[in-house]
Structure formats: C-alpha cells, structure tokens
CSV table of C-alpha atoms in Angstrom, one decimal:
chain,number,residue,atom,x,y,z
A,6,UNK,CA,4.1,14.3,14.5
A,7,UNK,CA,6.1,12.1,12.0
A,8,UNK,CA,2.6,10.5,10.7
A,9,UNK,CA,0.8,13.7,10.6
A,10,UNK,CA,3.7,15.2,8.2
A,11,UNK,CA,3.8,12.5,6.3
A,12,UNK,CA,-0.1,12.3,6.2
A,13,UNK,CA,0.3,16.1,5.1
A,14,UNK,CA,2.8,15.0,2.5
A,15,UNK,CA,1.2,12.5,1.1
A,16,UNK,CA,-1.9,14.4,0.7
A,17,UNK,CA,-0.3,16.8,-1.3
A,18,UNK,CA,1.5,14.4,-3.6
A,19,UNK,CA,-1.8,12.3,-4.7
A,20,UNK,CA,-5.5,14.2,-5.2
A,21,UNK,CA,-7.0,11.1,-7.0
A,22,UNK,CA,-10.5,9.4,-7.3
A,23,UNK,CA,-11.8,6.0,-7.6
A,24,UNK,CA,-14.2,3.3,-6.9
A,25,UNK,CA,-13.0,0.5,-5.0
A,26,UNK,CA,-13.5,-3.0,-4.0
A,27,UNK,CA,-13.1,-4.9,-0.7
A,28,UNK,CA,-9.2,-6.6,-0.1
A,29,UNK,CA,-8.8,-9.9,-0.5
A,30,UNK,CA,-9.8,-12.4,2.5
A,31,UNK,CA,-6.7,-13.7,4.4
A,32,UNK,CA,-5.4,-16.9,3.5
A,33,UNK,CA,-4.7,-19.5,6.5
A,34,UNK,CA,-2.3,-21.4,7.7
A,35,UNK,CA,-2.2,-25.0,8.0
A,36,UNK,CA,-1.0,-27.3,10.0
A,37,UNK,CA,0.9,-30.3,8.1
A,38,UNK,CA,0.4,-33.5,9.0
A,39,UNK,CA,4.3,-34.1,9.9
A,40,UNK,CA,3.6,-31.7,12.6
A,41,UNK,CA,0.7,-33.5,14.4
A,42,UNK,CA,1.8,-35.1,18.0
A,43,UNK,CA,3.6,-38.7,17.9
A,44,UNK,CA,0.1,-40.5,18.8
A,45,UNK,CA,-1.4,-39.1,15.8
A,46,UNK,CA,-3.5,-36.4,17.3
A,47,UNK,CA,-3.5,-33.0,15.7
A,48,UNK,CA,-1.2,-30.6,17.3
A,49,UNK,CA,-2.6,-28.4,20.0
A,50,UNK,CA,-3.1,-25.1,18.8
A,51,UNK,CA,-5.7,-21.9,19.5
A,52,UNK,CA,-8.1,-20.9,16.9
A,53,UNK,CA,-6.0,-17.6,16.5
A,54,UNK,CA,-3.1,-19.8,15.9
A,55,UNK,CA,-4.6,-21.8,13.1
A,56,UNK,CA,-6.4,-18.9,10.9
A,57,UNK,CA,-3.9,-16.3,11.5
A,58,UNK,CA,-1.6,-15.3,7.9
A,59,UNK,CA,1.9,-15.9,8.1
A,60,UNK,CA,4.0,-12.8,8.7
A,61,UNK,CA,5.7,-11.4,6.1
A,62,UNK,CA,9.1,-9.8,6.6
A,63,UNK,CA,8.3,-6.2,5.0
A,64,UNK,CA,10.2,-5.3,1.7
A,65,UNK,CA,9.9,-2.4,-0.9
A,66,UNK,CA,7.8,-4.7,-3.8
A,67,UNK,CA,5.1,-5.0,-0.6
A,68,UNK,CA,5.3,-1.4,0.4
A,69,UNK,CA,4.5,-0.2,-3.5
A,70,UNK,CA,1.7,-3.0,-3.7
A,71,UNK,CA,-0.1,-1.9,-0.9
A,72,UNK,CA,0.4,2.1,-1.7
A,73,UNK,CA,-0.7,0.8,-5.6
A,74,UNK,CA,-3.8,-1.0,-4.1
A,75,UNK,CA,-4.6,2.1,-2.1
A,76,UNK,CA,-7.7,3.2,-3.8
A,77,UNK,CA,-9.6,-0.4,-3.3
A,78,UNK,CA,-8.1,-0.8,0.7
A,79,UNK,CA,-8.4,2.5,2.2
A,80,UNK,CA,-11.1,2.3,4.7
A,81,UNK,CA,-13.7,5.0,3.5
A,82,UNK,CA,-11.7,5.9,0.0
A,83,UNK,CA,-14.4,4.7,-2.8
A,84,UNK,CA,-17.2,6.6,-1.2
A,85,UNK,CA,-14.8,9.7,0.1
A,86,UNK,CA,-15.8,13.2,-1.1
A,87,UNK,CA,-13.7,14.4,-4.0
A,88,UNK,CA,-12.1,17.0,-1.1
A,89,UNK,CA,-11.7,14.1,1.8
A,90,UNK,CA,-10.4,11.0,-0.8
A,91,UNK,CA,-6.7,12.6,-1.1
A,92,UNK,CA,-6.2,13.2,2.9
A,93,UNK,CA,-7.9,9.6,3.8
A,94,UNK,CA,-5.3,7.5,1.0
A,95,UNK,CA,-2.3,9.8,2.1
A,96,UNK,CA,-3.0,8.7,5.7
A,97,UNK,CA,-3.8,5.1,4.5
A,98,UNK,CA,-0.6,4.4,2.9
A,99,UNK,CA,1.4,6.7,4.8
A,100,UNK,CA,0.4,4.1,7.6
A,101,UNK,CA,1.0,0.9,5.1
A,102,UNK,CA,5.2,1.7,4.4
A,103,UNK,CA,7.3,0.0,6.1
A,104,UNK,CA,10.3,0.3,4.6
A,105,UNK,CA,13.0,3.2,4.4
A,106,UNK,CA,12.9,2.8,0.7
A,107,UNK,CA,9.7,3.7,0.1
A,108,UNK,CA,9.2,6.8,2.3
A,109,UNK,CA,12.3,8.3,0.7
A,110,UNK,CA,10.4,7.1,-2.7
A,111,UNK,CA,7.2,9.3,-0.8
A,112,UNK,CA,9.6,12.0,-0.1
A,113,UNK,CA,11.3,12.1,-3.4
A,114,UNK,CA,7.9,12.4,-5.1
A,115,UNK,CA,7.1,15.5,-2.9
A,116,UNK,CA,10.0,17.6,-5.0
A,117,UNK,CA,9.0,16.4,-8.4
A,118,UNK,CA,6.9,18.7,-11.1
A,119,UNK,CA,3.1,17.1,-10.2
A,120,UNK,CA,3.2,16.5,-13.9
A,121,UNK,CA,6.0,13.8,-13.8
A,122,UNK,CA,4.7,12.1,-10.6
A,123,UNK,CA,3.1,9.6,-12.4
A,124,UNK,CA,5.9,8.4,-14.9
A,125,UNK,CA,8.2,8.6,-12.3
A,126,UNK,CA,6.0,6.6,-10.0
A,127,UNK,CA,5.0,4.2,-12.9
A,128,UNK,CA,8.7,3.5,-13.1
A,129,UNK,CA,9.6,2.2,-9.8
A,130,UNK,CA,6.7,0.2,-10.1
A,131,UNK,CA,7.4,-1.5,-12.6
A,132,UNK,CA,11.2,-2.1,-12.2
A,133,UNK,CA,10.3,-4.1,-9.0
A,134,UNK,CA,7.5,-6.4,-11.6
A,135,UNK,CA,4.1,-4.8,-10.3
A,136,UNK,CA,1.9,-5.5,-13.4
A,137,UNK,CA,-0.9,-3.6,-12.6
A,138,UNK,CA,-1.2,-0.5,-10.1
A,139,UNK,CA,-4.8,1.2,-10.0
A,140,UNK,CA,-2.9,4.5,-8.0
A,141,UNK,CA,-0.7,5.1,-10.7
A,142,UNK,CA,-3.8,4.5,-13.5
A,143,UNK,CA,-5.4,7.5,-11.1
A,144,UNK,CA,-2.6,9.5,-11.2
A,145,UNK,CA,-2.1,9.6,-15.1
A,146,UNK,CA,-6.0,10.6,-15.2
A,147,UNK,CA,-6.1,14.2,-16.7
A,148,UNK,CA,-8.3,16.4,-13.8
C-alpha cells in the first residue's frame, strides 16, 4: 500500500516528457593480484562473483541521481504515452529511494505550488553537487 501511495504521489508531483537513452553498463570488480592464493593461482571465485558491482551503501546524493536520471532509466519512459510517462517515472523512482531523506524530499514536494517544484527541486540538487539532472530540465519545461 506504501508503494502504491507513493506511486500515486509521485505521479502527481511530476507529468513530464522525454526521450531517453539506455543506463550505463555495470562496471566490474576485480580481483587484485595480492588476493590470488599463496601458489600463485587466481583466487577461486564464481562468475557472479567476479562481474557483479560493488554494493554501494545508499545515501541522499545517490537517491537524487537516480530520481534525476529517471527519464533515461525508467523501463518504458522514452516511448510512454504522454498520459502513461508520469505514472511509469513515479513508480520508477518511487522504487529507486532508499533513503528517509529523500521520500520526505518526495513528500515535501507534494505540498508545494506545482509552479515552484522545479526551483525547489533544482536546489537540493545542486547543494549536494549534481551538475546536471535531465528531470529537473523536464520539470522547468513550460507545458
């Protein structure tokens, strides 16, 4: 029920429109060589192991990069009606934060005047160093 209110919410926060591009491929990890066994061998490890991205504790910056980048990673966004687009990035990033922070950045944004969402968002943005955000460029769009 929580997702589906904050699907709702988010929905109603952000009707925007944009092409997009596929997300960058995932980078891998690699083993050092001061981690191979004593004789010299590689360490043992599974395929999964060796390819999979290092986990990244979750913080605020990372919530607003992925809620900025919404419009390029949202399965289905760039070819999305103009009446499906707003319901399938509100789901998307309502899905993508992690952090307390951010959902009471979502919920604050619910309350404002739709005409000072995208200063406001702008803002917090860029006071934790996000140089570019193609969201926020959609939400200062005139309709």
């Amino acid at each position: 029920m929580r997702v589906l209110f904050s699907a709702a919410l988010m929905a109603g926060l952000f009707a925007t429109s944009c092409g997009g591009s596929s997300p960058p491929p995932a980078s891998t990890v690699e083993v050092p060589p001061s981690e191979a066994g004593a004789t010299g061998a590689p360490a043992a490890s599974s395929p999964a192991e060796a390819s999979a991205p290092a986990e990244a504790k979750p913080s605020y910056k990372s919530d607003l990069e992925a809620w900025c980048n919404a419009p390029s990673r949202a399965p289905g966004a760039a070819t999305a009606s103009a009446e499906d687009r707003p319901r399938i990035l509100a789901e998307w990033i309502s899905a993508q934060l992690q952090t307390d922070q951010a959902k009471d950045l979502a919920k604050q944004m619910s309350v404002l005047d739709p005409g000072s969402r995208p200063g406001a968002f702008r803002k917090e943005v860029e006071a934790q160093g996000i140089k570019t955000c193609p969201f926020a460029d959609e939400m200062s769009k005139p309709r």
